[in-house]
mmCIF file of C-alpha atoms in Angstrom:
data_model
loop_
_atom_site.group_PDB
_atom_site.id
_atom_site.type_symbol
_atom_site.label_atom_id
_atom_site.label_comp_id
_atom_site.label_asym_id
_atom_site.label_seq_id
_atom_site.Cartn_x
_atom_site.Cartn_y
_atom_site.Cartn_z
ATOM 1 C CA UNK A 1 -7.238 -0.799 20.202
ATOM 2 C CA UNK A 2 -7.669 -2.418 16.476
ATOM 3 C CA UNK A 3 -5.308 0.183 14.664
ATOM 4 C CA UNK A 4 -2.172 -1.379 13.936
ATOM 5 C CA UNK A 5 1.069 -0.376 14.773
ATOM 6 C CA UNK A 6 3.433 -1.021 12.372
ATOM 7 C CA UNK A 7 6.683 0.117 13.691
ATOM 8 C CA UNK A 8 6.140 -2.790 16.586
ATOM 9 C CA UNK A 9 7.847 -6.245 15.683
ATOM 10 C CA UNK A 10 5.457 -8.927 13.323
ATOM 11 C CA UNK A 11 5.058 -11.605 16.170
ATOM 12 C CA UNK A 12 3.152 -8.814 18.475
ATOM 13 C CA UNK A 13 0.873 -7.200 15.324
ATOM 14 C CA UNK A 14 0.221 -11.503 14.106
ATOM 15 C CA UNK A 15 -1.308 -11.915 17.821
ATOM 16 C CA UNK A 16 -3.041 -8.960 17.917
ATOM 17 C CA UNK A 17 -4.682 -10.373 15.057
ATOM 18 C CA UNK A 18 -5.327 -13.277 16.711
ATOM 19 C CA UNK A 19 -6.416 -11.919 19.622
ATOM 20 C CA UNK A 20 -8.788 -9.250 18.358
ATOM 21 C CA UNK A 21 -10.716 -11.678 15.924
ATOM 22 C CA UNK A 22 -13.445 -11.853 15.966
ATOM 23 C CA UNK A 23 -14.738 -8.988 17.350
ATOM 24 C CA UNK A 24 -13.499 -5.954 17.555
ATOM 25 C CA UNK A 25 -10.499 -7.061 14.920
ATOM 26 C CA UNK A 26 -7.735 -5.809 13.964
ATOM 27 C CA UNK A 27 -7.692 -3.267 10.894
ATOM 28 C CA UNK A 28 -5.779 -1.174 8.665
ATOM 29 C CA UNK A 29 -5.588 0.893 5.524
ATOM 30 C CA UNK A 30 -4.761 0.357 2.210
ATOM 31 C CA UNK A 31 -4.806 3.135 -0.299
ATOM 32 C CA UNK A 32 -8.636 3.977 -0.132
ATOM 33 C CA UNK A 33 -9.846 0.798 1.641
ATOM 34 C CA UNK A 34 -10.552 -0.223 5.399
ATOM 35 C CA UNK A 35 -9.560 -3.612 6.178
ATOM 36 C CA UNK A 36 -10.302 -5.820 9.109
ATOM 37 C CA UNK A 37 -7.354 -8.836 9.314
ATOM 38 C CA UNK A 38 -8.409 -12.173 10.182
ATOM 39 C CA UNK A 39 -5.276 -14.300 9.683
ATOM 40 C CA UNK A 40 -1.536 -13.546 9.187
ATOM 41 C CA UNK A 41 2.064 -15.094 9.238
ATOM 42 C CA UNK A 42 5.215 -13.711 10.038
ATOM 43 C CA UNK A 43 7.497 -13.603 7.621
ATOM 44 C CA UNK A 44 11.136 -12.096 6.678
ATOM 45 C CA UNK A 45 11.292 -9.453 4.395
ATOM 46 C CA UNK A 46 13.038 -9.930 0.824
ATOM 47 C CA UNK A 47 12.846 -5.879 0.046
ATOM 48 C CA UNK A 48 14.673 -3.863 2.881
ATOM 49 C CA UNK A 49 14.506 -0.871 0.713
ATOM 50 C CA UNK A 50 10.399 0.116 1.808
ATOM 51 C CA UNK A 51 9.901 1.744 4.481
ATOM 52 C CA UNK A 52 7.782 0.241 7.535
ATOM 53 C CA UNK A 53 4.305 0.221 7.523
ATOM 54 C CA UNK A 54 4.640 -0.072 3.488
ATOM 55 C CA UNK A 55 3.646 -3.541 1.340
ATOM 56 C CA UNK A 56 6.777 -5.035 0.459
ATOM 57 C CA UNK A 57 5.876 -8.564 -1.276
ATOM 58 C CA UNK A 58 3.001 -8.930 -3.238
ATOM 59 C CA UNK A 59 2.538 -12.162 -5.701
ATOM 60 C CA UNK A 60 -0.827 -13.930 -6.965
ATOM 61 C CA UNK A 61 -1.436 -15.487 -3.263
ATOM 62 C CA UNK A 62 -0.514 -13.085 -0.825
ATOM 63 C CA UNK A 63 0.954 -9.620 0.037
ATOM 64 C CA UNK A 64 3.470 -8.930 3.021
ATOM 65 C CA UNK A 65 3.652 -5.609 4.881
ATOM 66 C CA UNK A 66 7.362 -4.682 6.249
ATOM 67 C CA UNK A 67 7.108 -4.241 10.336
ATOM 68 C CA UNK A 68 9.087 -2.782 12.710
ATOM 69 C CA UNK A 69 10.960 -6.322 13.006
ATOM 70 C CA UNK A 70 10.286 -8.984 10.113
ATOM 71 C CA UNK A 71 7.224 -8.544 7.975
ATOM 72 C CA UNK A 72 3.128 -9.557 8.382
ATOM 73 C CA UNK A 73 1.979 -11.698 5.697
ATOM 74 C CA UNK A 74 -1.875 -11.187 5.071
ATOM 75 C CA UNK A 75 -3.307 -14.401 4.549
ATOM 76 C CA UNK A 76 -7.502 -13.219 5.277
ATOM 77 C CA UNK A 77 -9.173 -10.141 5.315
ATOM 78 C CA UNK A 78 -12.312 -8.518 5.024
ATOM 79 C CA UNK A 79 -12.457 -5.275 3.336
ATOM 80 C CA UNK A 80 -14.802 -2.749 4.301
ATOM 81 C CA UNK A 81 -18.658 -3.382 3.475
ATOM 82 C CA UNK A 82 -17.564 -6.892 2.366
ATOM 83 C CA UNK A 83 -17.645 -10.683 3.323
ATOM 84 C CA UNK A 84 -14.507 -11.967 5.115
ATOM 85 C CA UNK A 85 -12.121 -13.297 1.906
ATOM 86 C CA UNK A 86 -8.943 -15.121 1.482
ATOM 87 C CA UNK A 87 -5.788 -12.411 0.055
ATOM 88 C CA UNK A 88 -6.056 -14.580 -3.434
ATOM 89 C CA UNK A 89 -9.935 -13.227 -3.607
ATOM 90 C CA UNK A 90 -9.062 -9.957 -2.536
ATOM 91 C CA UNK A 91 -5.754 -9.521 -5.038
ATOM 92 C CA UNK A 92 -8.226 -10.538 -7.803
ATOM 93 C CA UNK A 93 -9.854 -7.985 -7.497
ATOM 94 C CA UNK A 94 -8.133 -5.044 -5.915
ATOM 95 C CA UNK A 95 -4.344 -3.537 -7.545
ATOM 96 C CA UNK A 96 -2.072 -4.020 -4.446
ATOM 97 C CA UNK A 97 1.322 -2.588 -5.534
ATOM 98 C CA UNK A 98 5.030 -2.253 -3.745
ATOM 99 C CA UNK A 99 5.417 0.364 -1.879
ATOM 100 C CA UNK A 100 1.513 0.999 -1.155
#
């Protein structure tokens, strides 16, 4: 029920965010890590040119990953084996590229 979708539009995957915190969550992949999502905004997508499912945005606060319909920006997550962390904690640490 937690696996994302993300050929459906932003609005659905931001409420079953909502919805599915805090227990069971909603997760996803990225690269080599498992992460649970704990808050998100929909937002448009600048870069039409990656494909859905695919990170789009990233800057020093946040990353956005292209949807079926708009894009989902990831505003707190929780990586796997970790405490619950806000995207600039996470970024600091972990290489999120385009395109990933």
């Amino acid at each position: 029920m937690g696996i994302i979708d993300w050929n459906k539009p932003a609005v659905e995957i931001e409420r079953l965010v909502r919805g599915l915190y805090p227990w069971p969550c909603a997760f996803m992949t990225l690269g080599d890590k498992n992460l649970k999502l704990i808050e998100s905004e929909v937002v448009d997508v600048l870069d039409d040119t990656v494909s859905v499912g695919k990170v789009c945005e990233v800057t020093k606060k946040y990353f956005v990953i292209k949807c079926g319909e708009k894009g989902l920006k990831i505003k707190k997550l929780q990586p796997e084996g970790k405490k619950p962390m806000d995207t600039v904690a996470f970024l600091n640490g972990y290489k999120v590229v385009v395109g990933q």
